[in-house]
mmCIF file of C-alpha atoms in Angstrom:
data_model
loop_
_atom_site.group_PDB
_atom_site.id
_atom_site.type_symbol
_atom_site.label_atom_id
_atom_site.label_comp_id
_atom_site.label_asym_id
_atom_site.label_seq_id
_atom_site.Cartn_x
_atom_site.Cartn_y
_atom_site.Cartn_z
ATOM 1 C CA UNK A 1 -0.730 -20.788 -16.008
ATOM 2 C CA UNK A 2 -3.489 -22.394 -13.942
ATOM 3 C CA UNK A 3 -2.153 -20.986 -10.774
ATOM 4 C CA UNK A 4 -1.363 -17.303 -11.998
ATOM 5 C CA UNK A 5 -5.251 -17.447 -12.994
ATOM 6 C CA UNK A 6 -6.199 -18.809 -9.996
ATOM 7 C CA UNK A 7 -4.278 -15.860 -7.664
ATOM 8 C CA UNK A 8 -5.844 -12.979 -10.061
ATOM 9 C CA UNK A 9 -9.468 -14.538 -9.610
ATOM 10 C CA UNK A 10 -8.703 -14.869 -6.309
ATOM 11 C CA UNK A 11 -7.018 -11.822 -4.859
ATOM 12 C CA UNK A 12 -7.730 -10.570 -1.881
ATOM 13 C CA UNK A 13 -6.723 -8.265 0.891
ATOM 14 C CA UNK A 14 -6.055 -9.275 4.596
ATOM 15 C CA UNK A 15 -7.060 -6.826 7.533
ATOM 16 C CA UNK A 16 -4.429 -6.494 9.428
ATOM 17 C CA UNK A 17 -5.996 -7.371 12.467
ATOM 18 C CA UNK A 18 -6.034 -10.883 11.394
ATOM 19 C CA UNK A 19 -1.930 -11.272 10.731
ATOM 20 C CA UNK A 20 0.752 -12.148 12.817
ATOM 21 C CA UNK A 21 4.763 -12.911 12.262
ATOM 22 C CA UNK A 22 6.906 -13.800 10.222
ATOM 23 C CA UNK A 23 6.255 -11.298 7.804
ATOM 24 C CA UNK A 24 7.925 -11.690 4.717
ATOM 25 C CA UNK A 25 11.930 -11.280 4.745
ATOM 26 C CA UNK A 26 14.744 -12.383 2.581
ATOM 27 C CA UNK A 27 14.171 -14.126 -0.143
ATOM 28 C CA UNK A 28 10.470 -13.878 -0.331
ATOM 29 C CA UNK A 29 10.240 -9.795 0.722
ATOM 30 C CA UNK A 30 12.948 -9.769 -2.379
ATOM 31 C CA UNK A 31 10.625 -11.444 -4.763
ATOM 32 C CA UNK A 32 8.383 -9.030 -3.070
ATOM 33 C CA UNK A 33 10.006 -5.886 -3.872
ATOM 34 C CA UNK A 34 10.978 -7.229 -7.279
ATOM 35 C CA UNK A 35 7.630 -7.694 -8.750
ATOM 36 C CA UNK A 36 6.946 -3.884 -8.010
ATOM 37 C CA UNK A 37 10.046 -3.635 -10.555
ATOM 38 C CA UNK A 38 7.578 -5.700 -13.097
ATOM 39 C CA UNK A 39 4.549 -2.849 -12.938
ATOM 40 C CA UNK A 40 3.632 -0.928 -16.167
ATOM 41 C CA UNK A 41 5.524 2.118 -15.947
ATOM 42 C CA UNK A 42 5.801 4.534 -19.013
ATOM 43 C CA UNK A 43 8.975 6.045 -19.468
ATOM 44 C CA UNK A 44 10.902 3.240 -17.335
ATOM 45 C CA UNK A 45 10.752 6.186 -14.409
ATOM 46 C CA UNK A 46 10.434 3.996 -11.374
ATOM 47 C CA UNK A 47 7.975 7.089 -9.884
ATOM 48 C CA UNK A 48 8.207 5.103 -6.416
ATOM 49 C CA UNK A 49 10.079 4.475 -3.281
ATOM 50 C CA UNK A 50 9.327 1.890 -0.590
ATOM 51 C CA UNK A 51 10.016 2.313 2.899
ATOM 52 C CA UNK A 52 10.513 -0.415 5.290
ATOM 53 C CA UNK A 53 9.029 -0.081 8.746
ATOM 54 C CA UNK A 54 9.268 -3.008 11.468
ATOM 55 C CA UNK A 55 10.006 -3.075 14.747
ATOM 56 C CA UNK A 56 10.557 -0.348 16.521
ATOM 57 C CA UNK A 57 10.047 2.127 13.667
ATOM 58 C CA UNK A 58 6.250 0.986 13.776
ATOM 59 C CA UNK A 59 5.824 2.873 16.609
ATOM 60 C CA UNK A 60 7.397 5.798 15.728
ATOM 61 C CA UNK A 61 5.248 6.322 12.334
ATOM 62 C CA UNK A 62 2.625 5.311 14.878
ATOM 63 C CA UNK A 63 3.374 8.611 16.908
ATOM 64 C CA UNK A 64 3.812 10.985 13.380
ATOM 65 C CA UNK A 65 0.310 9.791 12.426
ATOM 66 C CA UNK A 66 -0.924 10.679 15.932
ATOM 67 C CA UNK A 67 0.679 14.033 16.329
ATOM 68 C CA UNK A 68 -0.603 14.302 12.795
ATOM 69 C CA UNK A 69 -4.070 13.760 13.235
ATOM 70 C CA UNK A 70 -3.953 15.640 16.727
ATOM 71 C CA UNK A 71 -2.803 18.658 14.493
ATOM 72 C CA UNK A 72 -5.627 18.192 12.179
ATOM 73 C CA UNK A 73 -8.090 17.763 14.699
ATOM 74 C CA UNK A 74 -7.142 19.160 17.896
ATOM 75 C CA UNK A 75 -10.683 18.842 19.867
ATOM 76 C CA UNK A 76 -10.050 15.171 18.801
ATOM 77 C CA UNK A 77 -10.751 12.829 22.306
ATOM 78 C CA UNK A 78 -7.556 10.715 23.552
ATOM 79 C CA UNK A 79 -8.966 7.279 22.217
ATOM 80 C CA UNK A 80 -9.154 8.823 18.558
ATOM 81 C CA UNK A 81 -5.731 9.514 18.620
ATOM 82 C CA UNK A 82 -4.250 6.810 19.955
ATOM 83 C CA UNK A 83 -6.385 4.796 17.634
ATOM 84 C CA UNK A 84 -3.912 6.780 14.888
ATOM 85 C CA UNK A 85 -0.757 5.388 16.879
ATOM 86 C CA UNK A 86 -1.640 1.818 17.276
ATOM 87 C CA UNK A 87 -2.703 1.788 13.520
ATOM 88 C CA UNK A 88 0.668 1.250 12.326
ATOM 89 C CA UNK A 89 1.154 -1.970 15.284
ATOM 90 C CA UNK A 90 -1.360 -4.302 13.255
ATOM 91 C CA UNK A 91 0.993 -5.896 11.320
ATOM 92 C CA UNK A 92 4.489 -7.581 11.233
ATOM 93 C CA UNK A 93 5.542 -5.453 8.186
ATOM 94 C CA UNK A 94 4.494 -2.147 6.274
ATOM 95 C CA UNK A 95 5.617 -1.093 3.588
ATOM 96 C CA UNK A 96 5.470 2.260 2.800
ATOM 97 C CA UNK A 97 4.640 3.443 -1.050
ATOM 98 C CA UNK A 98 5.669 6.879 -1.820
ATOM 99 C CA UNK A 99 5.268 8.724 -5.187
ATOM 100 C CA UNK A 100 8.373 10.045 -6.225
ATOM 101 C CA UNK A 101 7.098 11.924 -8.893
ATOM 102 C CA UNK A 102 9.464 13.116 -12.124
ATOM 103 C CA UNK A 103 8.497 16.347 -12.740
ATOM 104 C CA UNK A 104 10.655 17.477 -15.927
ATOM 105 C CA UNK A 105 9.149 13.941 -17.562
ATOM 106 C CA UNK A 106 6.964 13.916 -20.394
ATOM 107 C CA UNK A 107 4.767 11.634 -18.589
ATOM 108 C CA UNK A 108 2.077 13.435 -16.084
ATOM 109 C CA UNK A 109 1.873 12.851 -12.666
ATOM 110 C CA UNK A 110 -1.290 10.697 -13.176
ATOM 111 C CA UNK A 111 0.481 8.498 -14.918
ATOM 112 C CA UNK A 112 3.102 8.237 -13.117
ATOM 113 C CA UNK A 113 0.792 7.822 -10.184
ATOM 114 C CA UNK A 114 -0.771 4.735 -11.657
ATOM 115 C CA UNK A 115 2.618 3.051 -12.176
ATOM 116 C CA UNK A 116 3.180 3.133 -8.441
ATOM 117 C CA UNK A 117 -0.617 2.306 -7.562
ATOM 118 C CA UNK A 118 0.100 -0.923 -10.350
ATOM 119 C CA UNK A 119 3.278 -1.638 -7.851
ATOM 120 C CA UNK A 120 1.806 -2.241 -5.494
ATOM 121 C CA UNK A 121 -0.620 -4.140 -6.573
ATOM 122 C CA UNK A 122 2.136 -6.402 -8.103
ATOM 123 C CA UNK A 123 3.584 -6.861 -4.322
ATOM 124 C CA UNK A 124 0.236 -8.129 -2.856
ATOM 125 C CA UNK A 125 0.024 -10.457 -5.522
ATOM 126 C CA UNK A 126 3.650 -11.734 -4.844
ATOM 127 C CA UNK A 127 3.260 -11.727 -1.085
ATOM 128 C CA UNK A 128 -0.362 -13.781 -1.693
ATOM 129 C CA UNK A 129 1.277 -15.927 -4.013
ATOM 130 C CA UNK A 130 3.674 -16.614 -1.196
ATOM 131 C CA UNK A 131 1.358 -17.351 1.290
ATOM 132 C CA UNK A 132 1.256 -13.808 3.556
ATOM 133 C CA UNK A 133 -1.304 -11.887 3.644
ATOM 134 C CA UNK A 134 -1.399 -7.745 3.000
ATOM 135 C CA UNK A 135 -3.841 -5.191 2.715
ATOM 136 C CA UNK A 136 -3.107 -1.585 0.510
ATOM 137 C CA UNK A 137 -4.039 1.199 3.628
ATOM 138 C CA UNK A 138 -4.580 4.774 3.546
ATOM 139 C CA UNK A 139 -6.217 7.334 5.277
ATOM 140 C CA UNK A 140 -5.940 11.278 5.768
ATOM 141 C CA UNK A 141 -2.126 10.448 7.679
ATOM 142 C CA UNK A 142 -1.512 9.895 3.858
ATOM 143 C CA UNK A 143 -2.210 13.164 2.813
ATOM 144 C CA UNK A 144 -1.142 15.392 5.417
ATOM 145 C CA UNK A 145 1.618 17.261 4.810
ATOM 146 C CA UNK A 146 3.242 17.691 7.876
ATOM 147 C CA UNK A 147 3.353 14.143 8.225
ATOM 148 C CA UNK A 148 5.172 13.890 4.643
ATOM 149 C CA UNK A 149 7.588 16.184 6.375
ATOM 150 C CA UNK A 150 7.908 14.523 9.770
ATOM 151 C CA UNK A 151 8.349 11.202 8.110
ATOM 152 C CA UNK A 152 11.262 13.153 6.022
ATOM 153 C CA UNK A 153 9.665 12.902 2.730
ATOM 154 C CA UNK A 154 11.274 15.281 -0.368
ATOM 155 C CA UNK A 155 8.928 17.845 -1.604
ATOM 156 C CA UNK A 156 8.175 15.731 -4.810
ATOM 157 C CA UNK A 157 7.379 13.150 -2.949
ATOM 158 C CA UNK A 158 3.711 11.706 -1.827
ATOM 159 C CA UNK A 159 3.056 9.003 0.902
ATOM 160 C CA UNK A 160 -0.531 7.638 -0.957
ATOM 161 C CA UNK A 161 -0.171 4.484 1.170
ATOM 162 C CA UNK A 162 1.294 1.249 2.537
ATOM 163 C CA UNK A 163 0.892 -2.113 2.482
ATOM 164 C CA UNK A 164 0.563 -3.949 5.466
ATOM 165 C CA UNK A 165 2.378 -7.815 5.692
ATOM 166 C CA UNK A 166 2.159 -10.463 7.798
ATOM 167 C CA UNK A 167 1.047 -14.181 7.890
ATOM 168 C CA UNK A 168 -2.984 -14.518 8.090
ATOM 169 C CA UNK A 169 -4.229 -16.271 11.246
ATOM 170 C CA UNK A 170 -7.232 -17.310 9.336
ATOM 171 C CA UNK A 171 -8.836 -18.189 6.450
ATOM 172 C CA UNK A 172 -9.880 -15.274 3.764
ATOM 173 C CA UNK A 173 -13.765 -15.072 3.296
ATOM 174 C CA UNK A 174 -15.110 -16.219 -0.115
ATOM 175 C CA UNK A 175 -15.890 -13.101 -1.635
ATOM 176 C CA UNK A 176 -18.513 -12.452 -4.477
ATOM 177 C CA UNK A 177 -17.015 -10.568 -6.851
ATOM 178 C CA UNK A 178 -19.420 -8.525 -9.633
ATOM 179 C CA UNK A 179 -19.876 -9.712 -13.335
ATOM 180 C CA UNK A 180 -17.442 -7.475 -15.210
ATOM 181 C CA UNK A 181 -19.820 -6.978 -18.062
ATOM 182 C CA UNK A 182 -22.212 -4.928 -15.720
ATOM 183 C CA UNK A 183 -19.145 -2.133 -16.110
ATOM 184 C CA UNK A 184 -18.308 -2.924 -19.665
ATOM 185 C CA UNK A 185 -19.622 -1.535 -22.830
ATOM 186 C CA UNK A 186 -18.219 -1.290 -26.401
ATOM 187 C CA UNK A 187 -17.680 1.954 -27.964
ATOM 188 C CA UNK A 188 -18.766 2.312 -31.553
ATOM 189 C CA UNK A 189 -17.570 6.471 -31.716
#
């Protein structure tokens, strides 16, 4: 019990500049994907799909998220861009989360956008609590829709993310964290 305490007190994210291989495979990217299983989820939908990109396949999300942003912004100079590409070389391992929303459930898409935010949570806690580190990225590539497309997403589907996995090559920083009672009140109706 000590320990689980410990790892919530204690979460944190890695940048991905500071992780190297292995990243997480077999057994441990298992216990991995299967705590995203474990996430609050009304309606047992499982509104989510992971992706696995390592590799080679790095770079190629690397060059949708260029041709992406070069779409978005097309005055954009060279060294923006290829900022974009090398984005998704950081890291050993990202995982992809997509919403794959139900849309003839009872439960709204908000909801069913907070199961898949709480599985992924779930998976950095499970790849901290195995010793890698992971950070939850974003960013306008996320949004884009012609990315979606490029990357072969359905049209019910959302890319809001991915989680980036390696093994740190240092140390996290102690971080102060705020007193939770400075964003806590009781309601009396």
């Amino acid at each position: 019990m000590n320990d689980a305490i410990q790892l919530l007190l204690n979460r944190h994210s890695t940048p991905a500049k500071h992780m190297s291989a292995p990243a997480p495979e077999g057994e441990h990217l298992d216990l991995i994907l299967r705590a995203a299983m474990t996430a609050p989820d009304h309606g047992a939908l499982r509104p989510w799909r992971f992706l696995l990109v390592e590799g080679e396949a790095r770079k190629k999300l690397g060059d949708i998220f260029a041709e992406g942003f070069q779409r978005r912004c097309p005055d954009a100079i060279p060294a923006l861009v290829e900022r974009q590409r090398e984005k998704t070389m950081r890291s050993p391992l990202l995982i992809l989360l997509v919403a794959h929303l139900k849309a003839d459930s009872k439960v709204p898409d908000w909801e069913q956008m907070m199961a898949v935010g709480a599985a992924a949570e779930h998976m950095q806690l499970m790849a901290q609590a195995l010793g890698y580190g992971s950070v939850w990225l974003s960013g306008d590539s996320c949004g884009d829709g012609w990315v979606q497309e490029a990357m072969g997403l359905l049209p019910n589907e959302r890319l809001v993310g991915y989680l980036a996995l390696g093994t740190p090559t240092c140390e996290a920083p102690e971080r102060s964290r705020p007193d939770p009672w400075a964003f806590t009140q009781e309601w009396i109706g």
